[in-house]
PDB file of C-alpha atoms and ligand atoms in Angstrom:
ATOM      1  CA  UNK A 199       0.048   0.054   0.147  1.00  0.00           C
ATOM      2  CA  UNK A 200       1.499   3.356  -0.911  1.00  0.00           C
ATOM      3  CA  UNK A 201       0.963   5.708   1.859  1.00  0.00           C
ATOM      4  CA  UNK A 202       1.436   9.412   1.044  1.00  0.00           C
ATOM      5  CA  UNK A 203      -0.140  12.488  -0.696  1.00  0.00           C
ATOM      6  CA  UNK A 204      -1.389  11.562  -4.229  1.00  0.00           C
ATOM      7  CA  UNK A 205       1.532  12.711  -6.153  1.00  0.00           C
ATOM      8  CA  UNK A 206       0.817  15.124  -8.798  1.00  0.00           C
ATOM      9  CA  UNK A 207       2.443  15.261 -12.421  1.00  0.00           C
ATOM     10  CA  UNK A 208       4.276  18.673 -11.954  1.00  0.00           C
ATOM     11  CA  UNK A 209       5.739  18.392  -8.531  1.00  0.00           C
ATOM     12  CA  UNK A 210       5.069  17.537  -4.818  1.00  0.00           C
ATOM     13  CA  UNK A 211       1.564  18.602  -3.394  1.00  0.00           C
ATOM     14  CA  UNK A 212       1.697  20.484  -0.361  1.00  0.00           C
ATOM     15  CA  UNK A 213       0.247  18.293   2.356  1.00  0.00           C
ATOM     16  CA  UNK A 214      -1.972  19.473   5.029  1.00  0.00           C
ATOM     17  CA  UNK A 215      -0.729  18.233   8.487  1.00  0.00           C
ATOM     18  CA  UNK A 216      -2.237  18.462  11.859  1.00  0.00           C
ATOM     19  CA  UNK A 217       0.549  18.628  14.757  1.00  0.00           C
ATOM     20  CA  UNK A 218      -0.237  17.088  17.988  1.00  0.00           C
ATOM     21  CA  UNK A 219       1.861  17.932  20.989  1.00  0.00           C
ATOM     22  CA  UNK A 220       1.844  18.042  24.976  1.00  0.00           C
ATOM     23  CA  UNK A 221       5.111  19.818  25.740  1.00  0.00           C
ATOM     24  CA  UNK A 222       7.790  22.612  24.794  1.00  0.00           C
ATOM     25  CA  UNK A 223       7.010  22.277  20.933  1.00  0.00           C
ATOM     26  CA  UNK A 224      10.720  22.372  19.775  1.00  0.00           C
ATOM     27  CA  UNK A 225       9.625  19.725  17.255  1.00  0.00           C
ATOM     28  CA  UNK A 226       7.014  21.966  16.025  1.00  0.00           C
ATOM     29  CA  UNK A 227       9.175  24.830  15.965  1.00  0.00           C
ATOM     30  CA  UNK A 228      11.626  22.986  13.709  1.00  0.00           C
ATOM     31  CA  UNK A 229       8.851  22.180  11.303  1.00  0.00           C
ATOM     32  CA  UNK A 230       7.591  25.653  11.128  1.00  0.00           C
ATOM     33  CA  UNK A 231      11.172  26.660  10.242  1.00  0.00           C
ATOM     34  CA  UNK A 232      11.746  24.021   7.512  1.00  0.00           C
ATOM     35  CA  UNK A 233       8.230  24.884   6.006  1.00  0.00           C
ATOM     36  CA  UNK A 234       9.227  28.672   6.216  1.00  0.00           C
ATOM     37  CA  UNK A 235      12.513  27.837   4.508  1.00  0.00           C
ATOM     38  CA  UNK A 236      10.865  26.249   1.499  1.00  0.00           C
ATOM     39  CA  UNK A 237      12.309  22.887   2.504  1.00  0.00           C
ATOM     40  CA  UNK A 238       9.146  20.990   3.412  1.00  0.00           C
ATOM     41  CA  UNK A 239       5.954  21.064   1.220  1.00  0.00           C
ATOM     42  CA  UNK A 240       3.545  21.079   4.059  1.00  0.00           C
ATOM     43  CA  UNK A 241       1.024  23.340   5.771  1.00  0.00           C
ATOM     44  CA  UNK A 242       0.346  23.047   9.405  1.00  0.00           C
ATOM     45  CA  UNK A 243      -3.381  23.251   9.336  1.00  0.00           C
ATOM     46  CA  UNK A 244      -3.983  22.946  13.080  1.00  0.00           C
ATOM     47  CA  UNK A 245      -1.837  22.337  16.360  1.00  0.00           C
ATOM     48  CA  UNK A 246      -3.590  20.277  18.976  1.00  0.00           C
ATOM     49  CA  UNK A 247      -2.410  20.308  22.530  1.00  0.00           C
ATOM     50  CA  UNK A 248      -3.436  17.962  25.290  1.00  0.00           C
ATOM     51  CA  UNK A 249      -2.243  20.519  27.876  1.00  0.00           C
ATOM     52  CA  UNK A 250      -3.528  24.209  27.776  1.00  0.00           C
ATOM     53  CA  UNK A 251      -0.258  25.502  29.072  1.00  0.00           C
ATOM     54  CA  UNK A 252       2.130  23.706  26.852  1.00  0.00           C
ATOM     55  CA  UNK A 253       4.725  26.046  25.603  1.00  0.00           C
ATOM     56  CA  UNK A 254       4.143  24.552  22.003  1.00  0.00           C
ATOM     57  CA  UNK A 255       0.716  26.255  22.089  1.00  0.00           C
ATOM     58  CA  UNK A 256       2.629  29.694  22.524  1.00  0.00           C
ATOM     59  CA  UNK A 257       4.909  28.744  19.667  1.00  0.00           C
ATOM     60  CA  UNK A 258       1.884  27.738  17.336  1.00  0.00           C
ATOM     61  CA  UNK A 259      -0.024  30.978  18.272  1.00  0.00           C
ATOM     62  CA  UNK A 260       3.320  33.064  17.476  1.00  0.00           C
ATOM     63  CA  UNK A 261       3.380  31.334  14.083  1.00  0.00           C
ATOM     64  CA  UNK A 262      -0.347  32.142  13.444  1.00  0.00           C
ATOM     65  CA  UNK A 263      -1.218  28.530  13.429  1.00  0.00           C
ATOM     66  CA  UNK A 264      -4.856  27.641  14.541  1.00  0.00           C
ATOM     67  CA  UNK A 265      -4.764  25.885  17.974  1.00  0.00           C
ATOM     68  CA  UNK A 266      -7.041  23.408  19.311  1.00  0.00           C
ATOM     69  CA  UNK A 267      -6.778  22.443  23.166  1.00  0.00           C
ATOM     70  CA  UNK A 268      -8.209  19.065  24.293  1.00  0.00           C
ATOM     71  CA  UNK A 269      -7.088  19.128  28.079  1.00  0.00           C
ATOM     72  CA  UNK A 270      -6.455  15.439  28.959  1.00  0.00           C
ATOM     73  CA  UNK A 271      -7.351  16.549  32.549  1.00  0.00           C
ATOM     74  CA  UNK A 272     -10.929  17.511  31.416  1.00  0.00           C
ATOM     75  CA  UNK A 273     -11.796  13.751  30.670  1.00  0.00           C
ATOM     76  CA  UNK A 274     -12.263  10.995  33.031  1.00  0.00           C
ATOM     77  CA  UNK A 275     -10.560   8.258  31.028  1.00  0.00           C
ATOM     78  CA  UNK A 276      -8.168   7.934  27.945  1.00  0.00           C
ATOM     79  CA  UNK A 277     -10.894   6.738  25.498  1.00  0.00           C
ATOM     80  CA  UNK A 278     -13.236   9.619  25.995  1.00  0.00           C
ATOM     81  CA  UNK A 279     -10.114  12.079  25.751  1.00  0.00           C
ATOM     82  CA  UNK A 280      -9.022  10.130  22.618  1.00  0.00           C
ATOM     83  CA  UNK A 281     -12.405  10.171  21.060  1.00  0.00           C
ATOM     84  CA  UNK A 282     -12.516  14.156  21.696  1.00  0.00           C
ATOM     85  CA  UNK A 283      -9.160  14.419  19.866  1.00  0.00           C
ATOM     86  CA  UNK A 284     -10.464  12.237  17.039  1.00  0.00           C
ATOM     87  CA  UNK A 285     -13.705  14.259  16.758  1.00  0.00           C
ATOM     88  CA  UNK A 286     -11.827  17.602  16.691  1.00  0.00           C
ATOM     89  CA  UNK A 287      -9.293  16.533  14.211  1.00  0.00           C
ATOM     90  CA  UNK A 288     -11.867  14.951  11.967  1.00  0.00           C
ATOM     91  CA  UNK A 289     -13.088  18.709  11.229  1.00  0.00           C
ATOM     92  CA  UNK A 290      -9.970  19.302   9.482  1.00  0.00           C
ATOM     93  CA  UNK A 291      -8.975  18.264   5.822  1.00  0.00           C
ATOM     94  CA  UNK A 292      -5.844  16.495   6.615  1.00  0.00           C
ATOM     95  CA  UNK A 293      -3.304  14.498   4.768  1.00  0.00           C
ATOM     96  CA  UNK A 294      -1.123  13.584   7.668  1.00  0.00           C
ATOM     97  CA  UNK A 295      -1.244  13.582  11.539  1.00  0.00           C
ATOM     98  CA  UNK A 296       2.290  14.468  13.198  1.00  0.00           C
ATOM     99  CA  UNK A 297       2.903  13.619  16.716  1.00  0.00           C
ATOM    100  CA  UNK A 298       5.416  16.136  18.209  1.00  0.00           C
ATOM    101  CA  UNK A 299       6.004  15.103  21.822  1.00  0.00           C
ATOM    102  CA  UNK A 300       2.376  14.127  22.122  1.00  0.00           C
ATOM    103  CA  UNK A 301       1.890  12.002  25.285  1.00  0.00           C
ATOM    104  CA  UNK A 302      -1.089   9.862  24.500  1.00  0.00           C
ATOM    105  CA  UNK A 303      -2.260   7.008  22.262  1.00  0.00           C
ATOM    106  CA  UNK A 304      -4.269   8.113  19.328  1.00  0.00           C
ATOM    107  CA  UNK A 305      -7.638   6.618  18.745  1.00  0.00           C
ATOM    108  CA  UNK A 306      -7.961   6.122  15.028  1.00  0.00           C
ATOM    109  CA  UNK A 307     -11.811   6.075  14.621  1.00  0.00           C
ATOM    110  CA  UNK A 308     -12.784   8.777  12.090  1.00  0.00           C
ATOM    111  CA  UNK A 309      -9.072   9.298  11.431  1.00  0.00           C
ATOM    112  CA  UNK A 310      -8.413   5.773  10.373  1.00  0.00           C
ATOM    113  CA  UNK A 311      -7.793   6.686   6.821  1.00  0.00           C
ATOM    114  CA  UNK A 312      -5.285   9.556   7.800  1.00  0.00           C
ATOM    115  CA  UNK A 313      -1.603   8.212   8.299  1.00  0.00           C
ATOM    116  CA  UNK A 314      -0.111   9.321  11.627  1.00  0.00           C
ATOM    117  CA  UNK A 315       3.637   9.491  12.077  1.00  0.00           C
ATOM    118  CA  UNK A 316       5.662   9.915  15.329  1.00  0.00           C
ATOM    119  CA  UNK A 317       9.554  10.555  16.304  1.00  0.00           C
ATOM    120  CA  UNK A 318      10.942   8.658  19.055  1.00  0.00           C
ATOM    121  CA  UNK A 319      14.514   9.375  20.464  1.00  0.00           C
ATOM    122  CA  UNK A 320      15.793   6.008  20.489  1.00  0.00           C
ATOM    123  CA  UNK A 321      16.305   3.071  17.849  1.00  0.00           C
ATOM    124  CA  UNK A 322      12.877   1.203  18.209  1.00  0.00           C
ATOM    125  CA  UNK A 323      12.240  -1.452  19.566  1.00  0.00           C
ATOM    126  CA  UNK A 324      14.775  -0.379  22.123  1.00  0.00           C
ATOM    127  CA  UNK A 325      13.729   2.062  25.042  1.00  0.00           C
ATOM    128  CA  UNK A 326      10.274   2.652  23.758  1.00  0.00           C
ATOM    129  CA  UNK A 327       6.571   2.035  24.764  1.00  0.00           C
ATOM    130  CA  UNK A 328       4.605   3.510  27.809  1.00  0.00           C
ATOM    131  CA  UNK A 329       6.649   5.536  30.071  1.00  0.00           C
ATOM    132  CA  UNK A 330       9.631   5.615  27.799  1.00  0.00           C
ATOM    133  CA  UNK A 331       9.775   9.388  26.486  1.00  0.00           C
ATOM    134  CA  UNK A 332      11.949  12.526  26.634  1.00  0.00           C
ATOM    135  CA  UNK A 333      14.961  12.251  29.274  1.00  0.00           C
ATOM    136  CA  UNK A 334      13.601   9.080  30.506  1.00  0.00           C
ATOM    137  CA  UNK A 335      14.860   7.431  27.422  1.00  0.00           C
ATOM    138  CA  UNK A 336      18.350   9.037  27.556  1.00  0.00           C
ATOM    139  CA  UNK A 337      18.596   8.208  31.208  1.00  0.00           C
ATOM    140  CA  UNK A 338      18.157   4.537  30.528  1.00  0.00           C
ATOM    141  CA  UNK A 339      20.478   4.633  27.679  1.00  0.00           C
ATOM    142  CA  UNK A 340      23.179   5.988  29.846  1.00  0.00           C
ATOM    143  CA  UNK A 341      22.375   3.712  32.807  1.00  0.00           C
ATOM    144  CA  UNK A 342      22.589   0.602  30.693  1.00  0.00           C
ATOM    145  CA  UNK A 343      26.031   1.732  29.106  1.00  0.00           C
ATOM    146  CA  UNK A 344      24.535   1.668  25.656  1.00  0.00           C
ATOM    147  CA  UNK A 345      27.188   2.433  22.851  1.00  0.00           C
ATOM    148  CA  UNK A 346      24.845   3.434  20.102  1.00  0.00           C
ATOM    149  CA  UNK A 347      21.383   5.116  20.463  1.00  0.00           C
ATOM    150  CA  UNK A 348      19.528   6.980  17.776  1.00  0.00           C
ATOM    151  CA  UNK A 349      16.237   8.317  16.586  1.00  0.00           C
ATOM    152  CA  UNK A 350      13.339   6.503  14.780  1.00  0.00           C
ATOM    153  CA  UNK A 351      10.380   8.094  12.910  1.00  0.00           C
ATOM    154  CA  UNK A 352       7.569   5.598  12.531  1.00  0.00           C
ATOM    155  CA  UNK A 353       3.975   5.399  11.445  1.00  0.00           C
ATOM    156  CA  UNK A 354       1.556   5.348  14.439  1.00  0.00           C
ATOM    157  CA  UNK A 355      -0.648   2.394  15.261  1.00  0.00           C
ATOM    158  CA  UNK A 356      -2.948   1.948  18.307  1.00  0.00           C
ATOM    159  CA  UNK A 357       0.300   0.937  20.544  1.00  0.00           C
ATOM    160  CA  UNK A 358       2.992   3.278  21.829  1.00  0.00           C
ATOM    161  CA  UNK A 359       5.979   3.557  19.546  1.00  0.00           C
ATOM    162  CA  UNK A 360       5.142   0.459  17.595  1.00  0.00           C
ATOM    163  CA  UNK A 361       4.084   1.164  13.797  1.00  0.00           C
ATOM    164  CA  UNK A 362       6.108   0.483  10.714  1.00  0.00           C
ATOM    165  CA  UNK A 363       9.460   2.304  10.923  1.00  0.00           C
ATOM    166  CA  UNK A 364      10.117   5.103   8.256  1.00  0.00           C
ATOM    167  CA  UNK A 365      13.495   6.285   9.072  1.00  0.00           C
ATOM    168  CA  UNK A 366      16.210   5.585  11.702  1.00  0.00           C
ATOM    169  CA  UNK A 367      19.566   7.124  12.334  1.00  0.00           C
ATOM    170  CA  UNK A 368      22.013   6.119  14.933  1.00  0.00           C
ATOM    171  CA  UNK A 369      23.881   8.383  17.486  1.00  0.00           C
ATOM    172  CA  UNK A 370      27.101   7.276  19.175  1.00  0.00           C
ATOM    173  CA  UNK A 371      27.029   7.597  22.994  1.00  0.00           C
ATOM    174  CA  UNK A 372      30.203   9.404  24.339  1.00  0.00           C
ATOM    175  CA  UNK A 373      31.784   8.201  27.644  1.00  0.00           C
ATOM    176  CA  UNK A 374      31.328  11.604  29.080  1.00  0.00           C
ATOM    177  CA  UNK A 375      27.750  12.012  27.893  1.00  0.00           C
ATOM    178  CA  UNK A 376      25.066  13.412  30.295  1.00  0.00           C
ATOM    179  CA  UNK A 377      21.376  13.309  29.752  1.00  0.00           C
ATOM    180  CA  UNK A 378      21.621  16.940  28.387  1.00  0.00           C
ATOM    181  CA  UNK A 379      24.469  16.196  26.012  1.00  0.00           C
ATOM    182  CA  UNK A 380      23.051  13.164  24.722  1.00  0.00           C
ATOM    183  CA  UNK A 381      19.544  14.814  24.372  1.00  0.00           C
ATOM    184  CA  UNK A 382      21.063  17.670  22.457  1.00  0.00           C
ATOM    185  CA  UNK A 383      22.870  15.378  19.890  1.00  0.00           C
ATOM    186  CA  UNK A 384      19.923  13.072  19.503  1.00  0.00           C
ATOM    187  CA  UNK A 385      17.657  16.177  18.812  1.00  0.00           C
ATOM    188  CA  UNK A 386      19.802  17.710  16.174  1.00  0.00           C
ATOM    189  CA  UNK A 387      19.398  14.322  14.259  1.00  0.00           C
ATOM    190  CA  UNK A 388      15.742  14.523  14.995  1.00  0.00           C
ATOM    191  CA  UNK A 389      15.408  17.866  13.535  1.00  0.00           C
ATOM    192  CA  UNK A 390      16.673  16.660  10.136  1.00  0.00           C
ATOM    193  CA  UNK A 391      15.206  13.272  10.172  1.00  0.00           C
ATOM    194  CA  UNK A 392      11.532  14.240  10.928  1.00  0.00           C
ATOM    195  CA  UNK A 393      11.261  16.862   8.146  1.00  0.00           C
ATOM    196  CA  UNK A 394      13.142  14.348   5.820  1.00  0.00           C
ATOM    197  CA  UNK A 395      10.373  11.625   6.503  1.00  0.00           C
ATOM    198  CA  UNK A 396       7.349  14.113   6.131  1.00  0.00           C
ATOM    199  CA  UNK A 397       8.891  15.196   2.843  1.00  0.00           C
ATOM    200  CA  UNK A 398       9.120  11.550   1.505  1.00  0.00           C
ATOM    201  CA  UNK A 399       5.497  11.188   2.743  1.00  0.00           C
ATOM    202  CA  UNK A 400       4.424  14.302   0.726  1.00  0.00           C
ATOM    203  CA  UNK A 401       6.430  13.090  -2.383  1.00  0.00           C
ATOM    204  CA  UNK A 402       4.308   9.906  -2.184  1.00  0.00           C
ATOM    205  CA  UNK A 403       7.463   7.724  -1.666  1.00  0.00           C
ATOM    206  CA  UNK A 404       6.611   5.871   1.113  1.00  0.00           C
ATOM    207  CA  UNK A 405       4.997   2.350   0.604  1.00  0.00           C
ATOM    208  CA  UNK A 406       4.022   0.375   3.519  1.00  0.00           C
ATOM    209  CA  UNK A 407       4.173  -3.520   3.231  1.00  0.00           C
ATOM    210  CA  UNK A 408       3.283  -5.251   6.368  1.00  0.00           C
ATOM    211  CA  UNK A 409       5.877  -4.002   8.852  1.00  0.00           C
ATOM    212  CA  UNK A 410       8.106  -2.704   6.382  1.00  0.00           C
ATOM    213  CA  UNK A 411       8.163   0.899   4.772  1.00  0.00           C
ATOM    214  CA  UNK A 412       9.760   0.941   1.368  1.00  0.00           C
ATOM    215  CA  UNK A 413      11.175   4.292   0.145  1.00  0.00           C
ATOM    216  CA  UNK A 414      10.628   4.613  -3.485  1.00  0.00           C
ATOM    217  CA  UNK A 415      12.874   6.518  -5.675  1.00  0.00           C
ATOM    218  CA  UNK A 416      11.239   9.960  -6.814  1.00  0.00           C
ATOM    219  CA  UNK A 417      10.509   8.718 -10.421  1.00  0.00           C
ATOM    220  CA  UNK A 418       8.870   5.436  -9.317  1.00  0.00           C
ATOM    221  CA  UNK A 419       6.562   7.152  -6.904  1.00  0.00           C
ATOM    222  CA  UNK A 420       4.546   8.536 -10.034  1.00  0.00           C
ATOM    223  CA  UNK A 421       3.445   5.066 -10.893  1.00  0.00           C
TER     224      UNK A 421
HETATM  225  C1  GRF B 109      11.025  15.292  20.905  1.00  0.00           C
HETATM  226  O1  GRF B 109      12.304  15.664  20.996  1.00  0.00           O
HETATM  227  C2  GRF B 109      11.106  13.559  20.691  1.00  0.00           C
HETATM  228  O2  GRF B 109      12.110  13.130  21.157  1.00  0.00           O
HETATM  229  C3  GRF B 109       9.857  13.014  21.322  1.00  0.00           C
HETATM  230  O3  GRF B 109       9.430  13.944  22.284  1.00  0.00           O
HETATM  231  C4  GRF B 109      10.281  15.215  22.338  1.00  0.00           C
HETATM  232  C5  GRF B 109       9.400  16.334  22.263  1.00  0.00           C
HETATM  233  O4  GRF B 109      10.024  17.523  22.330  1.00  0.00           O
HETATM  234  N1  GRF B 109       8.883  12.806  20.290  1.00  0.00           N
HETATM  235  P1  GRF B 109       9.130  18.856  22.196  1.00  0.00           P
HETATM  236  O5  GRF B 109       7.994  18.779  23.112  1.00  0.00           O
HETATM  237  O6  GRF B 109       8.810  18.862  20.651  1.00  0.00           O
HETATM  238  O7  GRF B 109      10.133  19.807  22.533  1.00  0.00           O
END
């Protein structure tokens, strides 16, 4: 199954994306920068935050991007929360859902036909799943004396950090690394790898075959 914006003859279509977040929004900010520099054929139609006071909300508003808040604390359980997120996003005309530091599982109900993508600061299936996010990942990597960690961009399914892998890149762990130094090097790779993966999606070059994602050369994606 080829996943991606239906390619057009003349060039890559500008895809419409929703960015979901719960935190500081540096991932969002990076995508805003790539789009502004004309390096990423995408438009962020909406930023949805599960936390009203997430700094990512401020970044979205400063960039003039519509914001939807679905406050997780306002729902008695995850299913009702996820259903509200699903219903709010279903009002937008989206090609892609981009998770950017979003702390919850997606409920792919009305959104089932819209691909969702996520970035994780480790080489899945290592150091991932419920409870493994942000600095907790880097802390575990350092505590276990891991020599190589990295970044994974993957499609999202109904489990944490589990969908078919789109791109990965290794990051060597240094003897004198701290959580902060490792986070910084990993995030530098994230800030290139995520836009690269979304661009491949926009070019219609991602074909999902079971657990595998095949990256098509630009010429072939037109067939
Ligand atoms: C990202 O750096 C990535 O590792 C993971 O969560 C982090 C979110 O950071 N998805 P931010 O909220 O975008 O600053």
